[in-house]
Structures are given as structure tokens and as C-alpha cells.
């Protein structure tokens, strides 16, 4: 089991480009403000650092930069250290494919979401598995990150997982480089 968060060690240029594309896609869906929790936020809370003062930001990951007071060290597929209905938005960017218990992660995301709150998830699609593994093996992206993937989702399988937790208005679409990623959003 891994003990480091994304961004704690050196990232390749392509890793940085992929993260930039992911952040740009998600930022367009966040709206203008509110309390946001980023599950699997990365060592430095990259998404949270990009948000303006209209957002109250919090993040959770396996390891976090101790200089970032809004980040909490922990697992995202266990009970989260936040009260019920605390956040307008919960994001999980490129993390669900890494966790041991994705259903628990979604259950906790829903628990901490306020009524009408939104969950936003990105993950590599099942179509992306082989290209990602090839890029990792030739050193273009982090082999550690790709080797840690426990599963890949299709649009249908990700949508079905979100609907298990009575989320509404569930949308799942392909995006990113060669459309090899999934972007999902849903409301509580």
C-alpha cells in the first residue's frame, strides 16, 4: 500500500500537463464559491491552491504538506474527519482508481455534502489503461502512479456507482488528452 500523495515526489512534464488539463476541466464546473473538500488532494492541494477567496478549501490525502493548514492527512476511503453536510462541493480528482474501497469513498463524500451539493470526480477511463501503462513504462508519466491503479471505469460503471448512493443528475463524459479520462458530476 502506498504512503505518499501525488506531488510529494518529482513529477514528469507530462504528469504536470495531464494535471493541468484535469484542473481546467474541474474548475469550469465548480461555480463561484462555497466550502469545498478535495479528496486525494495531493501533497500540496493543487486544485485548492488555484481557487479564489470565494472558496473555503479543505483537502485530505495520505500525506500532506504541513505548511498547508487546510489539508488533513488521512485515507479517503475511510470515515472522514468532517461533520455531516459540511460542504457544497466534494471533488475526487484521479483518486477513485487508487483506493481500496471506492464505495466507502463515495458514501463519505455524500455524507459530508450539504443537500443540493455536488460531487465531481475524474478518473482514467477503461480505454486509457493501455496507453497509460505504455507511457508509464517508457517514463513519460509516473510508473508508481499507474501501477497503483486498482481499477478502471467505463462511463456506465462510474454512473452506476454514483447512483448507488442516490445521487441525482449524474453525468459522466470523456475528456482530456485523447479522451482517455472520465469526468463525472452529480448532486445530492
CSV table of C-alpha atoms in Angstrom, one decimal:
chain,number,residue,atom,x,y,z
A,1,UNK,CA,0.0,0.0,0.0
A,2,UNK,CA,1.3,3.4,-0.9
A,3,UNK,CA,2.1,6.1,1.7
A,4,UNK,CA,2.8,9.2,-0.4
A,5,UNK,CA,0.4,11.6,-2.1
A,6,UNK,CA,0.7,12.7,-5.7
A,7,UNK,CA,3.1,15.6,-6.0
A,8,UNK,CA,5.2,14.7,-3.0
A,9,UNK,CA,7.9,13.4,-5.3
A,10,UNK,CA,9.1,14.8,-8.6
A,11,UNK,CA,6.5,14.8,-11.4
A,12,UNK,CA,7.3,14.5,-15.2
A,13,UNK,CA,6.3,17.2,-17.6
A,14,UNK,CA,3.6,15.1,-19.0
A,15,UNK,CA,2.2,14.4,-15.5
A,16,UNK,CA,2.1,18.2,-15.0
A,17,UNK,CA,0.3,18.7,-18.3
A,18,UNK,CA,-2.3,16.0,-17.5
A,19,UNK,CA,-2.9,17.5,-14.0
A,20,UNK,CA,-3.3,21.0,-15.7
A,21,UNK,CA,-5.9,19.6,-18.1
A,22,UNK,CA,-7.8,17.9,-15.3
A,23,UNK,CA,-7.8,21.0,-13.1
A,24,UNK,CA,-9.0,23.2,-16.0
A,25,UNK,CA,-11.9,20.8,-16.7
A,26,UNK,CA,-12.9,20.7,-13.0
A,27,UNK,CA,-12.6,24.5,-12.4
A,28,UNK,CA,-15.1,25.1,-15.1
A,29,UNK,CA,-17.7,23.1,-13.1
A,30,UNK,CA,-17.1,24.5,-9.6
A,31,UNK,CA,-19.2,27.6,-9.7
A,32,UNK,CA,-18.4,30.8,-7.9
A,33,UNK,CA,-17.7,29.7,-4.3
A,34,UNK,CA,-18.6,27.7,-1.2
A,35,UNK,CA,-17.0,25.1,1.1
A,36,UNK,CA,-15.1,22.6,-1.0
A,37,UNK,CA,-13.4,19.3,0.1
A,38,UNK,CA,-10.9,17.7,-2.3
A,39,UNK,CA,-10.5,14.0,-1.7
A,40,UNK,CA,-7.0,12.9,-2.7
A,41,UNK,CA,-5.9,16.5,-2.9
A,42,UNK,CA,-2.2,15.7,-3.4
A,43,UNK,CA,0.7,16.7,-1.2
A,44,UNK,CA,0.2,20.5,-1.9
A,45,UNK,CA,-3.5,20.6,-2.6
A,46,UNK,CA,-3.0,21.8,-6.2
A,47,UNK,CA,-6.7,22.3,-7.0
A,48,UNK,CA,-7.4,24.1,-3.7
A,49,UNK,CA,-4.4,26.4,-4.3
A,50,UNK,CA,-5.9,27.6,-7.6
A,51,UNK,CA,-9.2,28.6,-6.1
A,52,UNK,CA,-10.0,32.2,-5.2
A,53,UNK,CA,-11.0,33.6,-1.8
A,54,UNK,CA,-14.7,32.8,-2.5
A,55,UNK,CA,-14.0,29.1,-1.6
A,56,UNK,CA,-13.4,27.7,1.9
A,57,UNK,CA,-11.0,24.9,1.0
A,58,UNK,CA,-10.2,21.6,2.7
A,59,UNK,CA,-8.3,18.6,1.4
A,60,UNK,CA,-7.5,15.0,2.5
A,61,UNK,CA,-4.6,12.8,1.3
A,62,UNK,CA,-2.2,10.1,2.5
A,63,UNK,CA,0.5,12.7,3.1
A,64,UNK,CA,0.1,16.5,3.0
A,65,UNK,CA,2.4,19.5,3.2
A,66,UNK,CA,2.4,20.5,6.9
A,67,UNK,CA,2.7,24.2,5.8
A,68,UNK,CA,-0.8,23.9,4.3
A,69,UNK,CA,-3.2,24.3,7.3
A,70,UNK,CA,-6.3,23.4,5.3
A,71,UNK,CA,-5.0,19.9,4.4
A,72,UNK,CA,-5.6,16.8,6.5
A,73,UNK,CA,-3.5,13.6,6.4
A,74,UNK,CA,-5.8,10.6,6.1
A,75,UNK,CA,-7.4,7.9,3.8
A,76,UNK,CA,-10.3,9.0,1.6
A,77,UNK,CA,-12.0,5.6,1.7
A,78,UNK,CA,-12.4,5.6,5.5
A,79,UNK,CA,-14.6,7.8,7.7
A,80,UNK,CA,-13.7,11.4,7.0
A,81,UNK,CA,-12.9,13.8,9.9
A,82,UNK,CA,-15.7,16.2,8.9
A,83,UNK,CA,-19.2,16.7,10.1
A,84,UNK,CA,-22.3,15.7,8.1
A,85,UNK,CA,-23.4,18.2,5.5
A,86,UNK,CA,-20.3,20.4,5.7
A,87,UNK,CA,-19.5,21.1,2.1
A,88,UNK,CA,-21.2,22.4,-1.1
A,89,UNK,CA,-18.7,20.6,-3.3
A,90,UNK,CA,-16.7,17.4,-2.9
A,91,UNK,CA,-14.1,16.7,-5.6
A,92,UNK,CA,-12.1,13.5,-6.1
A,93,UNK,CA,-9.6,14.0,-9.0
A,94,UNK,CA,-7.8,11.0,-10.3
A,95,UNK,CA,-8.1,9.2,-6.9
A,96,UNK,CA,-11.0,6.7,-7.1
A,97,UNK,CA,-8.9,4.3,-9.2
A,98,UNK,CA,-6.3,4.2,-6.4
A,99,UNK,CA,-8.5,3.5,-3.3
A,100,UNK,CA,-9.2,0.1,-1.8
A,101,UNK,CA,-12.9,0.8,-1.2
A,102,UNK,CA,-14.4,3.2,-3.7
A,103,UNK,CA,-17.9,2.7,-2.4
A,104,UNK,CA,-16.8,3.9,1.0
A,105,UNK,CA,-15.2,6.9,-0.5
A,106,UNK,CA,-18.5,7.8,-2.3
A,107,UNK,CA,-20.5,7.1,0.8
A,108,UNK,CA,-18.4,9.5,2.8
A,109,UNK,CA,-18.4,12.1,0.1
A,110,UNK,CA,-22.2,12.0,0.1
A,111,UNK,CA,-22.3,12.2,3.9
A,112,UNK,CA,-20.3,15.4,4.1
A,113,UNK,CA,-22.2,17.0,1.2
A,114,UNK,CA,-24.9,19.5,2.0
A,115,UNK,CA,-28.3,18.9,0.4
A,116,UNK,CA,-28.1,20.1,-3.2
A,117,UNK,CA,-24.3,19.8,-3.0
A,118,UNK,CA,-22.2,18.5,-5.9
A,119,UNK,CA,-19.7,15.7,-6.2
A,120,UNK,CA,-17.1,16.0,-9.0
A,121,UNK,CA,-14.9,13.0,-10.0
A,122,UNK,CA,-12.2,12.4,-12.6
A,123,UNK,CA,-10.6,9.1,-13.3
A,124,UNK,CA,-8.8,7.4,-16.2
A,125,UNK,CA,-11.3,5.5,-18.4
A,126,UNK,CA,-11.0,1.8,-19.2
A,127,UNK,CA,-10.0,2.9,-22.7
A,128,UNK,CA,-7.0,4.7,-21.1
A,129,UNK,CA,-5.5,1.7,-19.4
A,130,UNK,CA,-3.1,0.5,-22.1
A,131,UNK,CA,-1.9,4.0,-23.2
A,132,UNK,CA,-1.3,5.0,-19.6
A,133,UNK,CA,0.6,1.7,-18.9
A,134,UNK,CA,2.8,2.2,-22.0
A,135,UNK,CA,3.5,5.9,-21.2
A,136,UNK,CA,4.5,4.8,-17.6
A,137,UNK,CA,6.8,2.0,-18.8
A,138,UNK,CA,8.7,4.3,-21.1
A,139,UNK,CA,9.0,7.0,-18.4
A,140,UNK,CA,6.7,9.7,-19.8
A,141,UNK,CA,4.4,9.6,-16.7
A,142,UNK,CA,4.8,8.2,-13.2
A,143,UNK,CA,5.0,4.4,-13.2
A,144,UNK,CA,4.4,4.4,-9.5
A,145,UNK,CA,1.0,6.2,-10.0
A,146,UNK,CA,-0.1,3.9,-12.9
A,147,UNK,CA,1.0,0.7,-11.2
A,148,UNK,CA,-1.1,1.7,-8.1
A,149,UNK,CA,-4.4,1.8,-10.2
A,150,UNK,CA,-6.7,-0.8,-8.7
A,151,UNK,CA,-9.5,-0.5,-11.3
A,152,UNK,CA,-10.6,1.4,-14.4
A,153,UNK,CA,-14.1,2.7,-15.0
A,154,UNK,CA,-16.4,2.9,-18.0
A,155,UNK,CA,-19.0,5.7,-18.3
A,156,UNK,CA,-21.6,3.1,-17.3
A,157,UNK,CA,-19.8,1.6,-14.4
A,158,UNK,CA,-18.9,5.0,-12.8
A,159,UNK,CA,-22.5,6.2,-13.3
A,160,UNK,CA,-23.9,3.1,-11.7
A,161,UNK,CA,-21.5,3.5,-8.7
A,162,UNK,CA,-22.7,7.1,-8.1
A,163,UNK,CA,-26.4,6.2,-8.5
A,164,UNK,CA,-26.0,3.5,-5.7
A,165,UNK,CA,-25.8,6.4,-3.3
A,166,UNK,CA,-28.9,8.1,-4.5
A,167,UNK,CA,-27.1,10.9,-6.2
A,168,UNK,CA,-29.2,12.9,-8.7
A,169,UNK,CA,-28.4,14.4,-12.1
A,170,UNK,CA,-25.5,12.1,-12.6
A,171,UNK,CA,-23.5,12.9,-15.8
A,172,UNK,CA,-20.4,11.1,-16.9
A,173,UNK,CA,-18.4,12.1,-20.0
A,174,UNK,CA,-15.0,11.5,-21.6
A,175,UNK,CA,-12.4,14.4,-21.6
A,176,UNK,CA,-8.7,15.2,-21.8
A,177,UNK,CA,-5.8,14.0,-23.8
A,178,UNK,CA,-7.2,11.5,-26.4
A,179,UNK,CA,-10.4,11.4,-24.4
A,180,UNK,CA,-8.9,8.8,-22.1
A,181,UNK,CA,-10.4,10.2,-18.9
A,182,UNK,CA,-13.8,10.4,-17.3
A,183,UNK,CA,-15.4,13.4,-15.8
A,184,UNK,CA,-18.4,12.8,-13.5
A,185,UNK,CA,-20.7,15.2,-11.6
A,186,UNK,CA,-23.8,14.6,-9.6
A,187,UNK,CA,-26.0,16.3,-7.0
A,188,UNK,CA,-27.0,15.1,-3.5
